[in-house]
Amino acid sequence: ADAARGTGRLMEPRRFDLLGPLPAPRTTTVLEASAGTGKTFALAALVTRYIAEGAATLDQMLLITFGRAATRELRDRVRRQIAQALAAFDDPDLVRGNQVVAHLLDADADERATRKTRLGDALAGFDAATIATTHQFCKLVLTSLGVAGDSDAGVELVESLDELVTEIVDDLYLARFGRLTEPPQLSYDQALKLAREVASNPSTELRPRDPEPGSRAAVRIDFAHAVLAELEIRKRRRRILGYDDLLTRLAGALDAKDSPARQRMSQRWPIVMVDEFQDTDPVQWKVIDHAFSGVSTL
């Protein structure tokens, strides 16, 4: 379904024709289908069509997915799709039922030669393609933005904050519950599990918002807030960032409609594709929406 950006409405869902006209510029298209029905194939096929038909070059496209393994798979799928299409121009038998490749071969001799050249150039420069996880993409943008992205070259990016979170739980738990004569409402194991959950999902809203004072919920929520506050203090003190901090920083850099981040990102990537979109969290969607909706083809 194409989302009519800015009109407050959605167009009626319809079957997506992978061989039809490419999505109109600056529109948002959502492909909905069950697992294993070809959504990732559709993205790889669209990339191949954009390149072969001269609608965009590979470096004008941004492909985002979730997790490093998924990124490697997506990169491999896109490369194989381009390679198969390129090889089919010399040997049509290699089409092998791929309707997208057959579609690209359906042109006059001059256009076929041009399409082949475009695909060859894309394959030769494929290592420069921006196919990344959300965190990798955020780091790339923040590094390029410098001050505009609130980036600090002196801060170290760490892959896991679990050791620091455990240290914080040890300190806070002892300070809060160490002198109680009765078992606390929150065990140490529960406290550690809770702390890891809130630290790895910083955009999650803690509820209930106003728990009854002294209740188990109030104790848990108060402890969770204390962990998050102390985590920020210790990250600043140690000059480290976690991967979710990249998202938060970039989201902040995109808040203003006239922000340099918005302008640079839409100019850099006029075409953006997000695989496994159902895995986006509110902060990830805020970044994608603010940067690309209505200005890039999403």
PDB file of N, CA, C and O in Angstrom, residues 25-83:
ATOM      1  N   PRO A  25       8.695   8.702  -7.372  1.00  0.00           N
ATOM      2  CA  PRO A  25       9.646   9.397  -6.503  1.00  0.00           C
ATOM      3  C   PRO A  25       8.961  10.000  -5.278  1.00  0.00           C
ATOM      4  O   PRO A  25       7.829  10.480  -5.353  1.00  0.00           O
ATOM      5  N   ARG A  26       9.661   9.921  -4.140  1.00  0.00           N
ATOM      6  CA  ARG A  26       9.249  10.537  -2.877  1.00  0.00           C
ATOM      7  C   ARG A  26       7.963   9.945  -2.313  1.00  0.00           C
ATOM      8  O   ARG A  26       7.252  10.590  -1.564  1.00  0.00           O
ATOM      9  N   THR A  27       7.651   8.710  -2.673  1.00  0.00           N
ATOM     10  CA  THR A  27       6.506   8.015  -2.072  1.00  0.00           C
ATOM     11  C   THR A  27       7.012   6.936  -1.113  1.00  0.00           C
ATOM     12  O   THR A  27       8.172   6.544  -1.162  1.00  0.00           O
ATOM     13  N   THR A  28       6.105   6.475  -0.268  1.00  0.00           N
ATOM     14  CA  THR A  28       6.422   5.388   0.658  1.00  0.00           C
ATOM     15  C   THR A  28       5.563   4.185   0.303  1.00  0.00           C
ATOM     16  O   THR A  28       4.343   4.302   0.194  1.00  0.00           O
ATOM     17  N   THR A  29       6.195   3.041   0.108  1.00  0.00           N
ATOM     18  CA  THR A  29       5.488   1.811  -0.245  1.00  0.00           C
ATOM     19  C   THR A  29       5.753   0.756   0.820  1.00  0.00           C
ATOM     20  O   THR A  29       6.900   0.524   1.188  1.00  0.00           O
ATOM     21  N   VAL A  30       4.699   0.143   1.312  1.00  0.00           N
ATOM     22  CA  VAL A  30       4.821  -0.932   2.293  1.00  0.00           C
ATOM     23  C   VAL A  30       4.444  -2.249   1.627  1.00  0.00           C
ATOM     24  O   VAL A  30       3.332  -2.391   1.121  1.00  0.00           O
ATOM     25  N   LEU A  31       5.382  -3.193   1.618  1.00  0.00           N
ATOM     26  CA  LEU A  31       5.101  -4.523   1.074  1.00  0.00           C
ATOM     27  C   LEU A  31       4.763  -5.455   2.235  1.00  0.00           C
ATOM     28  O   LEU A  31       5.603  -5.699   3.092  1.00  0.00           O
ATOM     29  N   GLU A  32       3.556  -5.949   2.235  1.00  0.00           N
ATOM     30  CA  GLU A  32       3.110  -6.859   3.288  1.00  0.00           C
ATOM     31  C   GLU A  32       2.904  -8.251   2.709  1.00  0.00           C
ATOM     32  O   GLU A  32       2.172  -8.412   1.733  1.00  0.00           O
ATOM     33  N   ALA A  33       3.543  -9.234   3.320  1.00  0.00           N
ATOM     34  CA  ALA A  33       3.378 -10.615   2.875  1.00  0.00           C
ATOM     35  C   ALA A  33       3.883 -11.542   3.966  1.00  0.00           C
ATOM     36  O   ALA A  33       4.665 -11.137   4.824  1.00  0.00           O
ATOM     37  N   SER A  34       3.448 -12.774   3.927  1.00  0.00           N
ATOM     38  CA  SER A  34       3.860 -13.755   4.927  1.00  0.00           C
ATOM     39  C   SER A  34       5.336 -14.105   4.771  1.00  0.00           C
ATOM     40  O   SER A  34       5.946 -13.841   3.726  1.00  0.00           O
ATOM     41  N   ALA A  35       5.896 -14.713   5.800  1.00  0.00           N
ATOM     42  CA  ALA A  35       7.294 -15.121   5.765  1.00  0.00           C
ATOM     43  C   ALA A  35       7.535 -16.106   4.630  1.00  0.00           C
ATOM     44  O   ALA A  35       6.712 -16.980   4.362  1.00  0.00           O
ATOM     45  N   GLY A  36       8.662 -15.936   3.953  1.00  0.00           N
ATOM     46  CA  GLY A  36       9.047 -16.868   2.905  1.00  0.00           C
ATOM     47  C   GLY A  36       8.355 -16.665   1.575  1.00  0.00           C
ATOM     48  O   GLY A  36       8.459 -17.518   0.685  1.00  0.00           O
ATOM     49  N   THR A  37       7.652 -15.547   1.405  1.00  0.00           N
ATOM     50  CA  THR A  37       6.919 -15.329   0.152  1.00  0.00           C
ATOM     51  C   THR A  37       7.657 -14.414  -0.817  1.00  0.00           C
ATOM     52  O   THR A  37       7.134 -14.104  -1.878  1.00  0.00           O
ATOM     53  N   GLY A  38       8.851 -13.947  -0.444  1.00  0.00           N
ATOM     54  CA  GLY A  38       9.661 -13.233  -1.429  1.00  0.00           C
ATOM     55  C   GLY A  38       9.837 -11.747  -1.215  1.00  0.00           C
ATOM     56  O   GLY A  38      10.145 -11.025  -2.178  1.00  0.00           O
ATOM     57  N   LYS A  39       9.667 -11.226   0.001  1.00  0.00           N
ATOM     58  CA  LYS A  39       9.844  -9.789   0.218  1.00  0.00           C
ATOM     59  C   LYS A  39      11.301  -9.365  -0.002  1.00  0.00           C
ATOM     60  O   LYS A  39      11.564  -8.349  -0.638  1.00  0.00           O
ATOM     61  N   THR A  40      12.243 -10.159   0.509  1.00  0.00           N
ATOM     62  CA  THR A  40      13.649  -9.821   0.322  1.00  0.00           C
ATOM     63  C   THR A  40      14.034  -9.961  -1.145  1.00  0.00           C
ATOM     64  O   THR A  40      14.802  -9.152  -1.682  1.00  0.00           O
ATOM     65  N   PHE A  41      13.495 -10.975  -1.826  1.00  0.00           N
ATOM     66  CA  PHE A  41      13.714 -11.108  -3.273  1.00  0.00           C
ATOM     67  C   PHE A  41      13.209  -9.865  -3.992  1.00  0.00           C
ATOM     68  O   PHE A  41      13.850  -9.369  -4.927  1.00  0.00           O
ATOM     69  N   ALA A  42      12.063  -9.345  -3.565  1.00  0.00           N
ATOM     70  CA  ALA A  42      11.501  -8.157  -4.206  1.00  0.00           C
ATOM     71  C   ALA A  42      12.440  -6.968  -4.061  1.00  0.00           C
ATOM     72  O   ALA A  42      12.628  -6.191  -5.009  1.00  0.00           O
ATOM     73  N   LEU A  43      13.054  -6.806  -2.876  1.00  0.00           N
ATOM     74  CA  LEU A  43      13.985  -5.698  -2.691  1.00  0.00           C
ATOM     75  C   LEU A  43      15.203  -5.847  -3.603  1.00  0.00           C
ATOM     76  O   LEU A  43      15.628  -4.881  -4.246  1.00  0.00           O
ATOM     77  N   ALA A  44      15.760  -7.048  -3.651  1.00  0.00           N
ATOM     78  CA  ALA A  44      16.923  -7.283  -4.509  1.00  0.00           C
ATOM     79  C   ALA A  44      16.567  -7.060  -5.978  1.00  0.00           C
ATOM     80  O   ALA A  44      17.363  -6.502  -6.751  1.00  0.00           O
ATOM     81  N   ALA A  45      15.368  -7.471  -6.360  1.00  0.00           N
ATOM     82  CA  ALA A  45      14.927  -7.286  -7.741  1.00  0.00           C
ATOM     83  C   ALA A  45      14.731  -5.806  -8.055  1.00  0.00           C
ATOM     84  O   ALA A  45      15.068  -5.335  -9.147  1.00  0.00           O
ATOM     85  N   LEU A  46      14.194  -5.051  -7.096  1.00  0.00           N
ATOM     86  CA  LEU A  46      14.009  -3.618  -7.314  1.00  0.00           C
ATOM     87  C   LEU A  46      15.352  -2.906  -7.468  1.00  0.00           C
ATOM     88  O   LEU A  46      15.510  -2.027  -8.321  1.00  0.00           O
ATOM     89  N   VAL A  47      16.317  -3.281  -6.645  1.00  0.00           N
ATOM     90  CA  VAL A  47      17.657  -2.698  -6.785  1.00  0.00           C
ATOM     91  C   VAL A  47      18.197  -2.954  -8.189  1.00  0.00           C
ATOM     92  O   VAL A  47      18.715  -2.037  -8.855  1.00  0.00           O
ATOM     93  N   THR A  48      18.048  -4.182  -8.659  1.00  0.00           N
ATOM     94  CA  THR A  48      18.543  -4.552  -9.984  1.00  0.00           C
ATOM     95  C   THR A  48      17.833  -3.767 -11.073  1.00  0.00           C
ATOM     96  O   THR A  48      18.461  -3.289 -12.032  1.00  0.00           O
ATOM     97  N   ARG A  49      16.529  -3.603 -10.935  1.00  0.00           N
ATOM     98  CA  ARG A  49      15.777  -2.832 -11.934  1.00  0.00           C
ATOM     99  C   ARG A  49      16.181  -1.357 -11.920  1.00  0.00           C
ATOM    100  O   ARG A  49      16.357  -0.754 -12.983  1.00  0.00           O
ATOM    101  N   TYR A  50      16.293  -0.784 -10.734  1.00  0.00           N
ATOM    102  CA  TYR A  50      16.692   0.625 -10.645  1.00  0.00           C
ATOM    103  C   TYR A  50      18.007   0.861 -11.384  1.00  0.00           C
ATOM    104  O   TYR A  50      18.162   1.838 -12.120  1.00  0.00           O
ATOM    105  N   ILE A  51      18.959  -0.057 -11.180  1.00  0.00           N
ATOM    106  CA  ILE A  51      20.276   0.100 -11.805  1.00  0.00           C
ATOM    107  C   ILE A  51      20.187  -0.104 -13.308  1.00  0.00           C
ATOM    108  O   ILE A  51      20.619   0.746 -14.095  1.00  0.00           O
ATOM    109  N   ALA A  52      19.632  -1.236 -13.713  1.00  0.00           N
ATOM    110  CA  ALA A  52      19.609  -1.590 -15.134  1.00  0.00           C
ATOM    111  C   ALA A  52      18.821  -0.586 -15.965  1.00  0.00           C
ATOM    112  O   ALA A  52      19.222  -0.241 -17.086  1.00  0.00           O
ATOM    113  N   GLU A  53      17.716  -0.089 -15.419  1.00  0.00           N
ATOM    114  CA  GLU A  53      16.866   0.829 -16.180  1.00  0.00           C
ATOM    115  C   GLU A  53      17.312   2.277 -16.075  1.00  0.00           C
ATOM    116  O   GLU A  53      16.658   3.176 -16.625  1.00  0.00           O
ATOM    117  N   GLY A  54      18.413   2.514 -15.360  1.00  0.00           N
ATOM    118  CA  GLY A  54      18.965   3.864 -15.297  1.00  0.00           C
ATOM    119  C   GLY A  54      18.218   4.804 -14.380  1.00  0.00           C
ATOM    120  O   GLY A  54      18.422   6.024 -14.434  1.00  0.00           O
ATOM    121  N   ALA A  55      17.366   4.267 -13.505  1.00  0.00           N
ATOM    122  CA  ALA A  55      16.602   5.119 -12.595  1.00  0.00           C
ATOM    123  C   ALA A  55      17.442   5.576 -11.415  1.00  0.00           C
ATOM    124  O   ALA A  55      17.151   6.607 -10.792  1.00  0.00           O
ATOM    125  N   ALA A  56      18.493   4.815 -11.074  1.00  0.00           N
ATOM    126  CA  ALA A  56      19.373   5.171  -9.959  1.00  0.00           C
ATOM    127  C   ALA A  56      20.643   4.342 -10.059  1.00  0.00           C
ATOM    128  O   ALA A  56      20.667   3.272 -10.674  1.00  0.00           O
ATOM    129  N   THR A  57      21.698   4.846  -9.448  1.00  0.00           N
ATOM    130  CA  THR A  57      22.933   4.080  -9.340  1.00  0.00           C
ATOM    131  C   THR A  57      22.958   3.389  -7.977  1.00  0.00           C
ATOM    132  O   THR A  57      22.224   3.777  -7.065  1.00  0.00           O
ATOM    133  N   LEU A  58      23.812   2.408  -7.849  1.00  0.00           N
ATOM    134  CA  LEU A  58      23.855   1.636  -6.611  1.00  0.00           C
ATOM    135  C   LEU A  58      24.183   2.519  -5.412  1.00  0.00           C
ATOM    136  O   LEU A  58      23.624   2.335  -4.318  1.00  0.00           O
ATOM    137  N   ASP A  59      25.061   3.511  -5.595  1.00  0.00           N
ATOM    138  CA  ASP A  59      25.453   4.330  -4.448  1.00  0.00           C
ATOM    139  C   ASP A  59      24.373   5.329  -4.040  1.00  0.00           C
ATOM    140  O   ASP A  59      24.499   5.993  -3.014  1.00  0.00           O
ATOM    141  N   GLN A  60      23.304   5.436  -4.811  1.00  0.00           N
ATOM    142  CA  GLN A  60      22.181   6.304  -4.441  1.00  0.00           C
ATOM    143  C   GLN A  60      21.141   5.576  -3.603  1.00  0.00           C
ATOM    144  O   GLN A  60      20.168   6.177  -3.162  1.00  0.00           O
ATOM    145  N   MET A  61      21.358   4.278  -3.383  1.00  0.00           N
ATOM    146  CA  MET A  61      20.385   3.474  -2.650  1.00  0.00           C
ATOM    147  C   MET A  61      20.930   3.052  -1.291  1.00  0.00           C
ATOM    148  O   MET A  61      22.099   2.704  -1.167  1.00  0.00           O
ATOM    149  N   LEU A  62      20.057   3.109  -0.299  1.00  0.00           N
ATOM    150  CA  LEU A  62      20.382   2.665   1.058  1.00  0.00           C
ATOM    151  C   LEU A  62      19.498   1.476   1.394  1.00  0.00           C
ATOM    152  O   LEU A  62      18.272   1.561   1.289  1.00  0.00           O
ATOM    153  N   LEU A  63      20.124   0.370   1.800  1.00  0.00           N
ATOM    154  CA  LEU A  63      19.374  -0.820   2.210  1.00  0.00           C
ATOM    155  C   LEU A  63      19.662  -1.093   3.673  1.00  0.00           C
ATOM    156  O   LEU A  63      20.822  -1.226   4.074  1.00  0.00           O
ATOM    157  N   ILE A  64      18.602  -1.165   4.473  1.00  0.00           N
ATOM    158  CA  ILE A  64      18.725  -1.352   5.915  1.00  0.00           C
ATOM    159  C   ILE A  64      18.021  -2.641   6.317  1.00  0.00           C
ATOM    160  O   ILE A  64      16.925  -2.937   5.839  1.00  0.00           O
ATOM    161  N   THR A  65      18.652  -3.391   7.199  1.00  0.00           N
ATOM    162  CA  THR A  65      17.981  -4.532   7.798  1.00  0.00           C
ATOM    163  C   THR A  65      18.452  -4.653   9.240  1.00  0.00           C
ATOM    164  O   THR A  65      19.185  -3.791   9.731  1.00  0.00           O
ATOM    165  N   PHE A  66      18.048  -5.692   9.945  1.00  0.00           N
ATOM    166  CA  PHE A  66      18.268  -5.774  11.386  1.00  0.00           C
ATOM    167  C   PHE A  66      19.105  -6.991  11.737  1.00  0.00           C
ATOM    168  O   PHE A  66      18.680  -8.117  11.537  1.00  0.00           O
ATOM    169  N   GLY A  67      20.308  -6.741  12.235  1.00  0.00           N
ATOM    170  CA  GLY A  67      21.218  -7.810  12.591  1.00  0.00           C
ATOM    171  C   GLY A  67      22.266  -8.026  11.517  1.00  0.00           C
ATOM    172  O   GLY A  67      21.999  -7.895  10.319  1.00  0.00           O
ATOM    173  N   ARG A  68      23.467  -8.351  11.964  1.00  0.00           N
ATOM    174  CA  ARG A  68      24.583  -8.499  11.025  1.00  0.00           C
ATOM    175  C   ARG A  68      24.391  -9.683  10.086  1.00  0.00           C
ATOM    176  O   ARG A  68      24.748  -9.621   8.905  1.00  0.00           O
ATOM    177  N   ALA A  69      23.835 -10.771  10.604  1.00  0.00           N
ATOM    178  CA  ALA A  69      23.611 -11.939   9.756  1.00  0.00           C
ATOM    179  C   ALA A  69      22.630 -11.601   8.642  1.00  0.00           C
ATOM    180  O   ALA A  69      22.821 -11.978   7.481  1.00  0.00           O
ATOM    181  N   ALA A  70      21.563 -10.872   8.987  1.00  0.00           N
ATOM    182  CA  ALA A  70      20.571 -10.473   7.980  1.00  0.00           C
ATOM    183  C   ALA A  70      21.193  -9.529   6.960  1.00  0.00           C
ATOM    184  O   ALA A  70      20.849  -9.565   5.769  1.00  0.00           O
ATOM    185  N   THR A  71      22.109  -8.670   7.403  1.00  0.00           N
ATOM    186  CA  THR A  71      22.776  -7.750   6.488  1.00  0.00           C
ATOM    187  C   THR A  71      23.640  -8.509   5.494  1.00  0.00           C
ATOM    188  O   THR A  71      23.644  -8.205   4.291  1.00  0.00           O
ATOM    189  N   ARG A  72      24.378  -9.496   5.998  1.00  0.00           N
ATOM    190  CA  ARG A  72      25.205 -10.302   5.092  1.00  0.00           C
ATOM    191  C   ARG A  72      24.344 -11.036   4.078  1.00  0.00           C
ATOM    192  O   ARG A  72      24.694 -11.117   2.892  1.00  0.00           O
ATOM    193  N   GLU A  73      23.216 -11.571   4.533  1.00  0.00           N
ATOM    194  CA  GLU A  73      22.321 -12.288   3.620  1.00  0.00           C
ATOM    195  C   GLU A  73      21.748 -11.345   2.566  1.00  0.00           C
ATOM    196  O   GLU A  73      21.686 -11.681   1.377  1.00  0.00           O
ATOM    197  N   LEU A  74      21.318 -10.153   2.995  1.00  0.00           N
ATOM    198  CA  LEU A  74      20.755  -9.193   2.056  1.00  0.00           C
ATOM    199  C   LEU A  74      21.799  -8.764   1.033  1.00  0.00           C
ATOM    200  O   LEU A  74      21.506  -8.666  -0.166  1.00  0.00           O
ATOM    201  N   ARG A  75      23.014  -8.500   1.500  1.00  0.00           N
ATOM    202  CA  ARG A  75      24.089  -8.110   0.579  1.00  0.00           C
ATOM    203  C   ARG A  75      24.334  -9.222  -0.452  1.00  0.00           C
ATOM    204  O   ARG A  75      24.489  -8.948  -1.647  1.00  0.00           O
ATOM    205  N   ASP A  76      24.341 -10.466   0.020  1.00  0.00           N
ATOM    206  CA  ASP A  76      24.577 -11.591  -0.886  1.00  0.00           C
ATOM    207  C   ASP A  76      23.432 -11.739  -1.880  1.00  0.00           C
ATOM    208  O   ASP A  76      23.666 -11.995  -3.074  1.00  0.00           O
ATOM    209  N   ARG A  77      22.196 -11.552  -1.399  1.00  0.00           N
ATOM    210  CA  ARG A  77      21.038 -11.696  -2.292  1.00  0.00           C
ATOM    211  C   ARG A  77      21.056 -10.626  -3.387  1.00  0.00           C
ATOM    212  O   ARG A  77      20.758 -10.905  -4.562  1.00  0.00           O
ATOM    213  N   VAL A  78      21.382  -9.408  -3.015  1.00  0.00           N
ATOM    214  CA  VAL A  78      21.421  -8.317  -4.003  1.00  0.00           C
ATOM    215  C   VAL A  78      22.535  -8.554  -5.012  1.00  0.00           C
ATOM    216  O   VAL A  78      22.340  -8.403  -6.220  1.00  0.00           O
ATOM    217  N   ARG A  79      23.716  -8.941  -4.521  1.00  0.00           N
ATOM    218  CA  ARG A  79      24.839  -9.199  -5.428  1.00  0.00           C
ATOM    219  C   ARG A  79      24.512 -10.319  -6.411  1.00  0.00           C
ATOM    220  O   ARG A  79      24.770 -10.206  -7.618  1.00  0.00           O
ATOM    221  N   ARG A  80      23.914 -11.407  -5.903  1.00  0.00           N
ATOM    222  CA  ARG A  80      23.581 -12.543  -6.777  1.00  0.00           C
ATOM    223  C   ARG A  80      22.532 -12.161  -7.809  1.00  0.00           C
ATOM    224  O   ARG A  80      22.588 -12.608  -8.958  1.00  0.00           O
ATOM    225  N   GLN A  81      21.580 -11.318  -7.404  1.00  0.00           N
ATOM    226  CA  GLN A  81      20.549 -10.902  -8.348  1.00  0.00           C
ATOM    227  C   GLN A  81      21.144 -10.059  -9.481  1.00  0.00           C
ATOM    228  O   GLN A  81      20.816 -10.247 -10.658  1.00  0.00           O
ATOM    229  N   ILE A  82      22.022  -9.145  -9.134  1.00  0.00           N
ATOM    230  CA  ILE A  82      22.682  -8.320 -10.152  1.00  0.00           C
ATOM    231  C   ILE A  82      23.554  -9.194 -11.054  1.00  0.00           C
ATOM    232  O   ILE A  82      23.551  -9.042 -12.284  1.00  0.00           O
ATOM    233  N   ALA A  83      24.309 -10.114 -10.432  1.00  0.00           N
ATOM    234  CA  ALA A  83      25.197 -10.982 -11.207  1.00  0.00           C
ATOM    235  C   ALA A  83      24.414 -11.878 -12.159  1.00  0.00           C
ATOM    236  O   ALA A  83      24.819 -12.082 -13.317  1.00  0.00           O
TER     237      ALA A  83
END
